[in-house]
Amino acid sequence: MSGRRLGRVVWRMTAAGGLALVAHWIVAAASKPPEVRYPADDPTAWLTKRKQQQLQTVDQFKVYYQFRFEDKLADSGITFEGRIVDDAGKNYQKAHYDHGNGITVADVDGDGLYDIYFLSQVGGNQLWKNLGNGKFRNITAEAGVGVAGRISVAASFADIDNDGDPDLFVTTVRGGNILFENDGHGHFRDITASAGVGAGGHSSGAVFFDYDRDGLLDLLVCNVGRYTGDTKGPQGEYVALPDAFSGHMFPERYEFPVLYHNLGHNQFENVTSKSGLRPVGWAGDATFTDLNGDGWPEVYVLNMMGANHFYENHGGVFSEATKTYFPRTSWGAMGVKFFDYDNDGRLDLFVTDMHSDMWENANPEDEKKKAPKPPADDFLMGPASSFVFGNSLYHNLASPHFEEVSDAMGAETYWPWGPSVGDLNADGWDDIFIASSMNFPFRYGINSVLLNNRGRRFLDSEFLLNVEPRRADRMWKPWFDLDCSKLAKDAAAYLTEPCKGHSGVITVISAAGTRSAAIFDLDNDGDLDIVTNEFNAVPQFLVSDLAQRKKINWLKVALTGTKSNRDGLGATVRVTAGGRTLMRFNDGKSGYLSQSSLPLYFGLGDADSVERVEVDWPSGARQTVANKIRSNQLVRIVEGQ
């Protein structure tokens, strides 16, 4: 409502004494800086075209797609808003601050509801307690996990002491990493110093897994590399180096991942040097798996600018085996997930590649294509023939043999950060949500939803499911105020262009965008919802209406290890229902820069009961629950019981 219109409404309702107040409001509205969108292009036309194109593909769908997501953030009570350092906004630098933050989920107080931890670069992180029925309450202060004053990046929930509650690890940029112990009631104590895990540089993703199978969760911390100098900015951040984007070319800037061995009693030992883990490159994130079925967890380490690394585990000592399994890897890798996309009982691998899309701005109609001709080999840190310049989807033909099928399967997307995997339509085939886009100073980019068409192909579905386009008021947001009268003569185009026609202060408006997401049943209605962590904005709270549109069947499996780690991380679970067997690997990998503590979700399609559940535990034990299990419930399986 404009100041002028507001004045007319108030004048009718008040006596003459209110006139001064009306005038004050009009002046205040008039003094607000004009808003200028940058880039100025309007995405409405191509978004409308993209939606129409998706609507024309529905005859290809062999799976259910007639459900919708609705952004119910306003109803949730969540008021968190991510904030970024100036080098990712007003002073935009091609540095790694623009990689944003993770989001992680766990039941921190044991009430059976899953709580959400949002990370932010500026202003501290926030923990929101799930009150049920889609409502949340901010418990950051009482929980003690705000981490104000540090540039947070990633977080992981895991039970490090096998006492039955999720503990929390947070990584930062040159602020030291933090380990919190949970008292079981959602109150956390900083035990970083005594645990010995506080060292950190330009830290990024963190992964808990039991690499030596002793029943205690160990910790792998990824470090990107030195992309900042020693000068500090006004928000306490270290200012980015001018050549940060090419920093991977300087070996002296490498900061290698660190592996911490859990000794018990909340004590950890740095065993990196003797473990054999020494991946060269800028490691933003990692995950673990067991491809060869020997029970020893292997490690896949992403390199965001160069070759990725896959390590086999030989009884607690690692050796690189990348070329054996994955001769070509995504060059600009960001997100990673092992899962069985075609239900053949073998784990496949999906890797998202964001940095390849930074070489050249693609037109909207080219977003499903691989990146154009790459830079020279010296920048690539290897021959172009060694890389995939875009997302990679590796189909497991029988380990160690994989074929890269991303294009054939429709898994290429634009500006992708991290994948979150879950069975969104509960049909027994895992789908993918890909947090995407680049924000200021780039054009609007969409989040992608890839519905799994029974393992034959992934179908673009974000417009069909109402994930895109976002609400009009969520597509753009104020980025920063800019005084056009004080611009330097050599100012960047993304500052001079918005100032054309303006001589004073303006508010630069730019595109919204997502960095990470978690898929889980936030309202306990049986279907999977999506919560995002946006870059410099409030989250999306995408609630599914699947369970309200049709009868669905599902099973949630929560594991409790006894000989194995309490979380059962590293276990393989197989559910047989309706004549088919579905497999999930319990890695906790819920999205980019995030590891959550959630039950495994199995959509069962038309099957209303389960014949059996089989668990291969990290300890080597195998367990079968063969009594008939009804669908639509949470089943807790305790190792050995």
XYZ file of C-alpha atoms in Angstrom:
641
model
C 0.000 0.000 0.000
C 1.513 3.333 -1.017
C 1.894 6.251 1.367
C -0.619 8.272 -0.626
C -3.312 5.585 -0.471
C -2.636 4.994 3.209
C -3.135 8.705 3.834
C -6.559 8.716 2.211
C -7.714 5.707 4.244
C -6.559 7.173 7.548
C -8.010 10.627 6.757
C -11.449 9.150 6.425
C -11.144 7.388 9.762
C -9.638 10.129 11.899
C -10.295 13.652 12.999
C -8.117 16.576 11.923
C -5.628 15.744 14.646
C -4.605 12.661 12.698
C -3.543 14.637 9.660
C -0.032 15.252 10.918
C 0.449 11.537 11.463
C -0.712 10.792 7.935
C 1.737 13.321 6.548
C 4.547 11.721 8.521
C 3.758 8.342 7.013
C 3.717 9.776 3.512
C 7.116 11.395 4.012
C 8.534 8.170 5.445
C 7.297 6.212 2.444
C 8.666 8.797 0.049
C 12.098 8.727 1.697
C 12.529 4.985 1.256
C 15.271 4.298 -1.316
C 13.986 3.217 -4.711
C 14.292 -0.498 -5.404
C 16.261 -1.522 -8.481
C 16.299 -5.101 -9.716
C 19.614 -6.565 -10.859
C 19.832 -8.310 -13.228
C 16.920 -6.411 -14.711
C 15.576 -9.233 -16.880
C 12.139 -10.566 -15.965
C 12.060 -14.390 -15.722
C 8.263 -14.622 -16.007
C 8.232 -15.534 -19.700
C 10.724 -18.380 -19.553
C 9.316 -19.714 -16.289
C 5.860 -19.833 -17.861
C 7.292 -21.572 -20.914
C 9.130 -24.093 -18.740
C 5.941 -24.880 -16.853
C 4.059 -25.449 -20.090
C 6.821 -27.739 -21.332
C 6.565 -29.836 -18.187
C 2.801 -30.039 -18.473
C 3.278 -31.445 -21.975
C 5.410 -34.325 -20.628
C 2.823 -35.828 -18.275
C 2.016 -38.627 -20.719
C 5.534 -39.956 -20.030
C 4.865 -40.395 -16.317
C 4.293 -43.929 -15.114
C 4.300 -42.665 -11.526
C 1.974 -40.446 -9.499
C 2.605 -36.725 -9.879
C -0.783 -35.138 -9.035
C 0.251 -33.816 -5.641
C 1.579 -30.431 -4.632
C 3.930 -28.700 -2.239
C 2.897 -25.489 -0.517
C 5.276 -23.098 1.196
C 3.813 -22.886 4.707
C 6.625 -20.989 6.370
C 4.234 -18.361 7.722
C 2.177 -21.067 9.466
C 5.241 -22.815 10.924
C 6.305 -20.018 13.263
C 9.866 -20.163 11.931
C 11.413 -16.694 11.637
C 15.003 -17.681 10.833
C 16.666 -15.717 8.049
C 20.094 -16.631 6.736
C 22.564 -13.774 6.449
C 25.751 -13.606 4.429
C 29.074 -11.778 4.596
C 29.617 -8.775 2.334
C 32.024 -10.698 0.090
C 29.061 -12.860 -0.927
C 26.771 -9.885 -1.445
C 27.544 -6.218 -1.856
C 31.281 -6.806 -2.383
C 30.628 -9.905 -4.434
C 33.773 -11.955 -4.933
C 34.192 -15.224 -6.798
C 35.173 -16.849 -3.555
C 33.696 -19.728 -1.625
C 31.571 -17.729 0.775
C 28.838 -17.942 -1.851
C 28.551 -21.677 -1.194
C 26.222 -20.876 1.693
C 25.157 -23.137 4.525
C 23.652 -26.488 5.358
C 20.509 -27.499 7.237
C 20.321 -30.548 9.478
C 17.524 -32.385 11.266
C 17.246 -34.592 14.371
C 14.986 -35.303 17.325
C 17.145 -33.453 19.835
C 14.945 -33.980 22.909
C 13.537 -37.461 22.358
C 9.893 -36.474 21.907
C 9.531 -38.277 18.569
C 9.385 -35.071 16.524
C 12.195 -33.903 14.269
C 13.761 -30.531 14.983
C 15.606 -28.303 12.495
C 18.999 -26.626 12.826
C 19.577 -23.768 10.372
C 23.075 -22.407 9.739
C 23.992 -18.834 8.816
C 27.204 -17.016 7.961
C 26.301 -13.945 10.022
C 24.220 -13.567 13.160
C 24.435 -17.116 14.466
C 22.619 -20.381 13.797
C 19.168 -21.346 15.068
C 17.609 -24.554 16.417
C 13.845 -24.850 16.004
C 11.872 -27.364 18.067
C 9.111 -29.283 16.339
C 5.873 -28.804 18.299
C 3.814 -31.017 15.999
C 1.248 -30.175 13.339
C 3.814 -28.188 11.379
C 4.533 -25.732 14.205
C 8.022 -24.856 15.505
C 9.567 -22.833 18.337
C 13.018 -21.237 18.524
C 15.028 -22.969 21.284
C 18.487 -21.782 20.245
C 19.276 -19.911 23.463
C 18.176 -22.669 25.824
C 19.865 -25.319 23.684
C 23.133 -23.354 23.596
C 23.953 -23.887 19.919
C 23.776 -20.362 18.455
C 27.487 -20.125 17.554
C 27.239 -16.350 17.198
C 30.334 -14.503 16.055
C 31.612 -17.218 13.706
C 31.064 -17.815 10.002
C 29.268 -21.165 10.119
C 29.173 -23.498 7.124
C 27.959 -27.052 7.781
C 26.564 -29.224 10.560
C 26.047 -32.893 11.336
C 23.943 -34.642 13.968
C 25.205 -37.997 15.253
C 25.400 -39.954 18.514
C 29.124 -39.818 19.255
C 28.897 -41.444 22.708
C 26.208 -44.082 22.068
C 23.949 -42.700 24.788
C 20.847 -42.499 22.603
C 20.702 -38.815 21.699
C 22.083 -36.828 18.759
C 25.157 -34.706 19.360
C 26.090 -31.865 17.014
C 29.209 -30.834 15.090
C 29.460 -27.442 13.349
C 32.126 -26.250 10.903
C 33.193 -22.636 10.359
C 35.461 -20.507 8.204
C 38.629 -19.927 10.256
C 36.669 -19.711 13.495
C 37.415 -23.197 14.764
C 34.951 -26.070 14.519
C 32.651 -26.938 17.420
C 31.437 -30.212 18.951
C 28.354 -30.130 21.190
C 27.290 -32.975 23.483
C 23.545 -33.422 23.966
C 22.229 -34.122 27.473
C 19.269 -36.025 26.023
C 16.838 -33.185 26.607
C 17.961 -30.882 23.825
C 20.522 -28.952 25.863
C 24.030 -28.950 24.447
C 27.456 -28.520 26.028
C 30.516 -27.391 24.095
C 33.113 -30.162 24.487
C 35.340 -29.125 21.589
C 38.509 -28.516 23.578
C 38.406 -31.735 25.579
C 37.367 -33.761 22.516
C 40.275 -32.439 20.441
C 38.336 -31.588 17.279
C 38.424 -27.789 17.308
C 41.079 -27.220 14.657
C 39.748 -25.767 11.448
C 40.617 -23.570 8.526
C 38.242 -23.013 5.662
C 36.167 -25.950 6.831
C 33.128 -27.282 5.019
C 31.198 -30.567 5.132
C 31.562 -33.026 8.007
C 30.691 -36.733 7.986
C 30.319 -39.145 10.900
C 30.972 -42.814 10.134
C 32.664 -45.766 11.848
C 35.697 -46.238 9.634
C 37.331 -48.925 11.840
C 34.094 -50.713 12.874
C 34.763 -50.479 16.604
C 31.211 -49.334 17.365
C 32.101 -45.650 17.791
C 31.457 -42.951 15.229
C 34.536 -41.278 13.800
C 34.551 -37.901 12.075
C 35.800 -36.733 8.683
C 36.057 -32.934 8.311
C 36.427 -31.459 4.834
C 38.467 -28.311 4.256
C 38.176 -26.309 1.067
C 41.497 -24.460 0.889
C 42.729 -20.968 1.622
C 40.362 -18.589 -0.180
C 40.714 -15.675 2.274
C 43.562 -13.413 3.340
C 44.320 -12.126 6.833
C 42.402 -8.849 6.576
C 39.101 -8.788 8.439
C 35.901 -7.154 7.225
C 33.238 -5.313 9.229
C 31.339 -8.510 10.056
C 34.405 -10.223 11.490
C 34.943 -12.300 8.369
C 38.284 -12.758 6.667
C 38.167 -10.906 3.346
C 38.333 -13.090 0.255
C 41.472 -13.194 -1.852
C 41.125 -11.519 -5.260
C 42.108 -14.755 -7.014
C 40.115 -17.074 -4.762
C 38.348 -18.770 -7.684
C 41.677 -19.952 -9.073
C 43.090 -20.849 -5.664
C 42.926 -24.571 -6.441
C 45.870 -24.009 -8.797
C 48.176 -23.216 -5.852
C 49.123 -26.332 -3.867
C 50.359 -24.197 -0.973
C 46.746 -23.167 -0.344
C 45.431 -26.721 0.073
C 43.838 -27.610 3.409
C 43.387 -31.349 3.454
C 40.481 -33.199 5.081
C 41.012 -34.362 8.644
C 39.991 -37.783 9.970
C 39.350 -38.035 13.715
C 39.252 -41.449 15.384
C 36.723 -41.743 18.210
C 38.591 -43.132 21.231
C 35.511 -43.224 23.452
C 34.581 -41.019 26.388
C 34.202 -38.081 23.959
C 37.882 -38.134 23.023
C 39.117 -38.031 19.442
C 42.527 -38.508 17.839
C 43.684 -37.029 14.551
C 44.636 -40.081 12.473
C 44.751 -38.429 9.061
C 48.395 -39.151 8.329
C 48.239 -42.841 9.153
C 44.812 -43.439 7.615
C 45.958 -42.956 4.022
C 43.333 -40.290 3.309
C 45.102 -37.537 1.386
C 42.823 -36.308 -1.409
C 44.391 -33.527 -3.466
C 42.080 -30.617 -4.191
C 39.476 -28.409 -2.563
C 37.254 -30.745 -0.591
C 33.841 -29.223 0.029
C 31.963 -32.326 1.114
C 32.173 -36.117 1.344
C 30.175 -39.240 2.010
C 30.742 -42.924 2.714
C 29.379 -46.198 1.387
C 30.130 -49.917 1.027
C 30.257 -50.715 -2.674
C 32.244 -53.936 -2.516
C 30.154 -55.456 0.270
C 33.072 -56.273 2.561
C 31.594 -54.326 5.474
C 34.356 -51.702 5.544
C 33.116 -48.206 4.665
C 34.681 -46.549 1.660
C 34.906 -42.764 1.306
C 34.019 -40.506 -1.608
C 35.533 -37.011 -1.308
C 34.296 -34.239 -3.569
C 36.740 -31.842 -5.178
C 34.910 -28.681 -6.117
C 37.540 -27.774 -8.727
C 39.196 -30.876 -10.091
C 39.119 -34.652 -9.786
C 37.070 -36.316 -7.048
C 38.527 -39.106 -4.931
C 37.212 -42.537 -3.972
C 39.022 -44.497 -1.266
C 38.720 -48.185 -0.476
C 39.004 -49.191 3.174
C 41.356 -52.045 4.047
C 40.670 -52.710 7.698
C 40.914 -49.067 8.714
C 43.591 -47.978 6.223
C 42.546 -46.293 2.967
C 43.916 -46.450 -0.553
C 42.694 -44.451 -3.521
C 40.730 -46.411 -6.107
C 39.010 -43.633 -8.061
C 40.125 -44.716 -11.512
C 38.960 -48.280 -10.859
C 35.412 -47.196 -10.069
C 34.955 -43.716 -11.580
C 37.467 -42.949 -14.384
C 35.762 -39.598 -15.110
C 34.367 -37.423 -12.333
C 32.408 -34.172 -12.236
C 34.906 -31.309 -12.346
C 33.034 -28.804 -10.166
C 31.479 -31.203 -7.662
C 29.308 -29.869 -4.840
C 26.799 -32.454 -3.608
C 26.860 -36.239 -3.400
C 24.556 -39.141 -2.612
C 24.772 -42.924 -2.956
C 21.350 -44.502 -3.468
C 19.698 -47.250 -5.506
C 17.769 -45.297 -8.122
C 16.683 -48.334 -10.185
C 15.916 -50.764 -7.329
C 18.325 -53.417 -8.570
C 19.879 -53.869 -5.128
C 23.081 -52.000 -5.962
C 24.071 -48.507 -4.834
C 24.377 -45.929 -7.597
C 26.049 -42.531 -7.219
C 24.778 -39.033 -7.970
C 27.123 -36.020 -7.941
C 26.061 -32.432 -8.629
C 28.453 -30.066 -10.404
C 27.947 -26.333 -9.858
C 31.316 -24.862 -10.782
C 31.241 -26.054 -14.395
C 28.179 -23.842 -14.825
C 30.206 -20.789 -13.781
C 32.205 -20.574 -17.037
C 29.389 -19.148 -19.110
C 25.829 -18.033 -18.376
C 23.463 -20.476 -20.043
C 20.164 -19.417 -21.505
C 17.138 -20.957 -19.754
C 16.510 -23.293 -22.706
C 20.039 -24.706 -22.321
C 19.863 -25.587 -18.629
C 19.538 -29.332 -19.255
C 22.766 -29.378 -21.261
C 26.275 -30.027 -20.032
C 28.601 -27.045 -19.633
C 30.215 -25.610 -22.790
C 33.860 -25.959 -23.782
C 35.971 -25.971 -20.604
C 38.994 -23.794 -19.774
C 42.559 -24.902 -20.357
C 43.946 -28.012 -18.696
C 46.098 -26.028 -16.269
C 42.971 -24.471 -14.750
C 41.195 -27.810 -14.777
C 44.181 -29.402 -13.017
C 44.104 -32.255 -15.501
C 43.093 -33.169 -19.058
C 39.518 -32.358 -20.038
C 39.008 -36.003 -20.995
C 39.223 -36.898 -17.286
C 36.105 -34.963 -16.339
C 32.364 -34.694 -16.669
C 31.407 -31.025 -16.989
C 28.063 -31.216 -15.263
C 26.202 -33.605 -12.986
C 27.223 -37.261 -12.896
C 24.903 -40.204 -12.346
C 26.821 -43.455 -12.103
C 24.769 -46.592 -12.665
C 26.211 -49.540 -10.744
C 26.631 -52.437 -13.163
C 28.208 -54.597 -10.425
C 30.985 -52.977 -8.441
C 33.549 -51.809 -9.455
C 31.923 -51.288 -12.858
C 29.850 -48.123 -13.314
C 28.467 -46.304 -16.332
C 27.828 -42.551 -16.327
C 24.207 -41.999 -17.434
C 23.291 -38.480 -16.278
C 22.190 -37.230 -19.696
C 20.339 -40.382 -20.670
C 18.528 -40.342 -17.321
C 17.622 -36.638 -17.420
C 19.728 -35.798 -14.372
C 21.517 -32.710 -15.717
C 20.505 -29.428 -14.041
C 21.789 -25.852 -13.822
C 23.631 -24.234 -10.913
C 23.091 -27.241 -8.615
C 24.456 -27.297 -5.085
C 23.283 -30.373 -3.294
C 20.879 -33.269 -3.806
C 18.423 -34.445 -1.177
C 16.973 -37.866 -1.925
C 13.634 -39.300 -0.822
C 10.541 -41.054 -2.156
C 8.354 -37.976 -2.591
C 5.337 -39.838 -4.004
C 5.728 -42.958 -1.807
C 5.796 -45.315 -4.792
C 9.007 -47.162 -3.914
C 11.293 -45.191 -6.247
C 13.609 -42.556 -4.768
C 13.296 -39.029 -6.173
C 15.712 -36.078 -6.015
C 15.362 -32.470 -4.916
C 18.314 -30.346 -6.041
C 18.947 -27.058 -4.229
C 20.070 -24.646 -6.934
C 20.791 -21.113 -8.240
C 23.470 -18.471 -7.813
C 21.677 -15.328 -6.520
C 23.230 -11.844 -6.876
C 24.656 -10.856 -9.321
C 23.158 -13.618 -11.479
C 19.693 -14.221 -12.895
C 17.012 -16.296 -11.215
C 17.632 -20.044 -11.177
C 15.170 -22.794 -10.347
C 15.292 -25.593 -7.811
C 14.902 -28.940 -9.541
C 12.678 -31.860 -8.601
C 13.451 -35.068 -10.474
C 10.673 -37.647 -10.119
C 11.928 -41.179 -10.634
C 9.978 -42.768 -13.480
C 10.447 -46.330 -12.209
C 14.197 -46.290 -12.739
C 13.903 -45.599 -16.459
C 14.444 -41.857 -16.335
C 14.169 -38.860 -14.021
C 11.448 -36.458 -15.122
C 11.566 -32.719 -14.465
C 8.688 -32.028 -12.092
C 9.338 -28.861 -10.096
C 6.592 -26.934 -11.920
C 4.129 -29.820 -11.789
C 4.593 -30.116 -8.025
C 4.337 -26.374 -7.324
C 7.940 -26.099 -6.161
C 8.567 -23.648 -9.000
C 7.997 -20.907 -9.628
C 8.177 -19.650 -6.073
C 5.581 -17.273 -4.773
C 6.120 -13.863 -6.386
C 7.229 -12.331 -3.091
C 9.823 -15.083 -2.635
C 11.528 -14.886 -6.040
C 13.306 -11.613 -5.290
C 14.547 -9.916 -2.161
C 16.420 -6.785 -1.077
C 20.130 -7.547 -1.246
C 21.785 -4.329 -0.016
C 21.574 -0.527 -0.088
C 23.950 1.195 -2.491
C 24.925 4.888 -2.556
C 25.318 5.612 -6.260
C 26.975 8.952 -5.562
C 29.924 7.234 -3.915
C 30.774 4.605 -6.509
C 34.395 4.263 -7.502
C 35.182 4.921 -11.156
C 36.300 1.321 -11.612
C 33.316 -0.213 -9.801
C 32.039 -3.550 -11.089
C 29.164 -3.670 -13.575
C 26.843 -5.214 -10.987
C 27.150 -1.922 -9.061
C 27.242 0.589 -11.909
C 24.382 -0.949 -13.888
C 21.753 -0.642 -11.100
C 22.876 2.973 -10.554
C 22.063 4.095 -14.083
C 19.496 6.854 -13.762
C 20.022 7.167 -10.001
C 22.272 9.567 -8.097
C 21.547 8.713 -4.480
C 20.882 5.619 -2.392
C 19.073 2.686 -3.976
C 18.107 -0.755 -2.697
C 19.413 -3.484 -4.965
C 16.912 -6.308 -5.429
C 18.198 -9.648 -6.659
C 17.116 -13.228 -7.188
C 16.397 -15.710 -4.427
C 18.209 -19.020 -4.362
C 18.661 -22.205 -2.352
C 21.837 -23.878 -1.116
C 20.713 -26.927 0.858
C 17.612 -28.872 1.823
C 16.383 -31.699 3.998
C 13.607 -34.125 3.042
C 11.641 -35.583 5.964
C 8.102 -36.001 7.266
C 7.897 -32.804 9.302
C 4.192 -33.083 10.165
C 3.987 -36.875 10.651
C 1.279 -37.405 8.060
C 3.249 -40.098 6.254
C 4.487 -38.196 3.214
C 7.824 -36.419 2.793
C 8.183 -32.649 3.008
C 11.082 -30.368 2.051
C 12.702 -27.633 4.141
C 15.409 -25.505 2.556
C 18.159 -23.203 3.720
C 18.167 -20.218 1.399
C 21.115 -17.983 0.637
C 20.657 -14.669 2.446
C 16.915 -15.242 2.920
C 14.234 -17.052 4.899
C 13.823 -20.799 4.279
C 11.194 -22.488 2.191
C 8.885 -24.770 4.171
C 7.446 -26.985 1.450
C 4.678 -29.163 2.866
C 3.362 -32.006 0.712
C -0.349 -32.767 0.346
C 0.281 -36.285 -1.008
C -1.259 -38.026 2.007
C -4.343 -35.832 1.689
C -4.804 -36.566 -2.024
C -4.538 -40.349 -2.032
C -4.018 -43.380 0.181
C -0.312 -44.052 0.496
C 1.678 -46.853 2.088
C 5.035 -46.373 3.728
C 7.370 -47.652 6.410
C 9.908 -45.760 8.508
C 12.793 -47.759 9.965
C 14.810 -46.447 12.908
C 17.945 -48.375 13.846
C 19.548 -48.831 17.256
C 22.979 -50.408 17.189
C 24.404 -52.336 20.133
C 27.663 -53.785 18.826
C 27.481 -51.268 16.011
C 27.312 -47.519 16.573
C 24.030 -46.518 18.195
C 22.791 -44.673 15.068
C 23.398 -47.672 12.836
C 25.276 -45.439 10.388
C 26.717 -47.710 7.732
C 23.886 -50.255 7.919
C 22.070 -51.505 4.830
C 18.326 -52.051 5.206
C 16.171 -54.059 2.788
C 12.383 -54.006 2.934
C 10.406 -56.630 1.005
C 6.793 -55.734 0.280
C 4.400 -56.453 -2.542
C 6.818 -58.786 -4.288
C 9.748 -56.385 -4.521
C 12.703 -55.507 -2.310
C 13.757 -51.923 -1.618
C 17.196 -51.047 -0.285
C 18.482 -48.040 1.660
C 22.012 -47.356 2.929
C 22.021 -45.500 6.239
C 24.558 -42.723 5.688
C 22.633 -39.834 7.292
C 23.426 -37.770 4.216
C 20.380 -35.517 4.034
C 21.672 -32.832 1.686
C 24.523 -30.488 0.867
C 26.773 -29.691 3.865
C 24.446 -31.673 6.100
C 24.138 -34.985 7.908
C 20.881 -35.639 9.747
C 19.623 -38.224 12.219
C 16.410 -39.483 10.652
C 14.648 -42.829 10.181
C 14.934 -44.471 6.767
C 11.788 -43.927 4.708
C 10.382 -46.578 2.369
C 7.456 -45.786 0.090
C 5.594 -49.040 -0.478
C 3.344 -48.208 -3.414
C 0.251 -50.424 -3.304
C 1.623 -52.804 -0.645
C -0.180 -52.362 2.679
C 2.106 -54.717 4.578
C 5.759 -55.748 4.683
C 6.891 -59.367 4.487
C 10.295 -58.800 6.035
C 12.947 -56.271 6.952
C 16.621 -57.250 6.710
C 19.483 -55.304 8.243
C 23.188 -55.691 7.506
C 24.783 -53.989 10.515
C 28.209 -52.287 10.460
C 29.382 -54.867 12.991
C 28.911 -57.572 10.365
C 25.784 -59.007 11.966
C 22.761 -59.770 9.790
C 19.261 -59.536 11.179
C 15.831 -60.306 9.762
C 12.434 -59.279 11.051
C 10.160 -61.714 9.227
C 6.821 -61.323 10.973
C 4.251 -59.494 8.871
C 4.520 -55.758 9.499
C 1.637 -53.456 8.691
C 2.419 -50.363 6.682
C 2.225 -46.720 7.777
C 4.226 -46.970 10.974
C 7.677 -46.392 12.423
C 9.516 -49.639 13.188
C 12.443 -49.573 15.586
C 14.973 -52.354 15.097
C 17.519 -53.006 17.825
C 20.645 -54.906 16.821
C 20.470 -58.486 18.048
C 16.845 -58.333 19.239
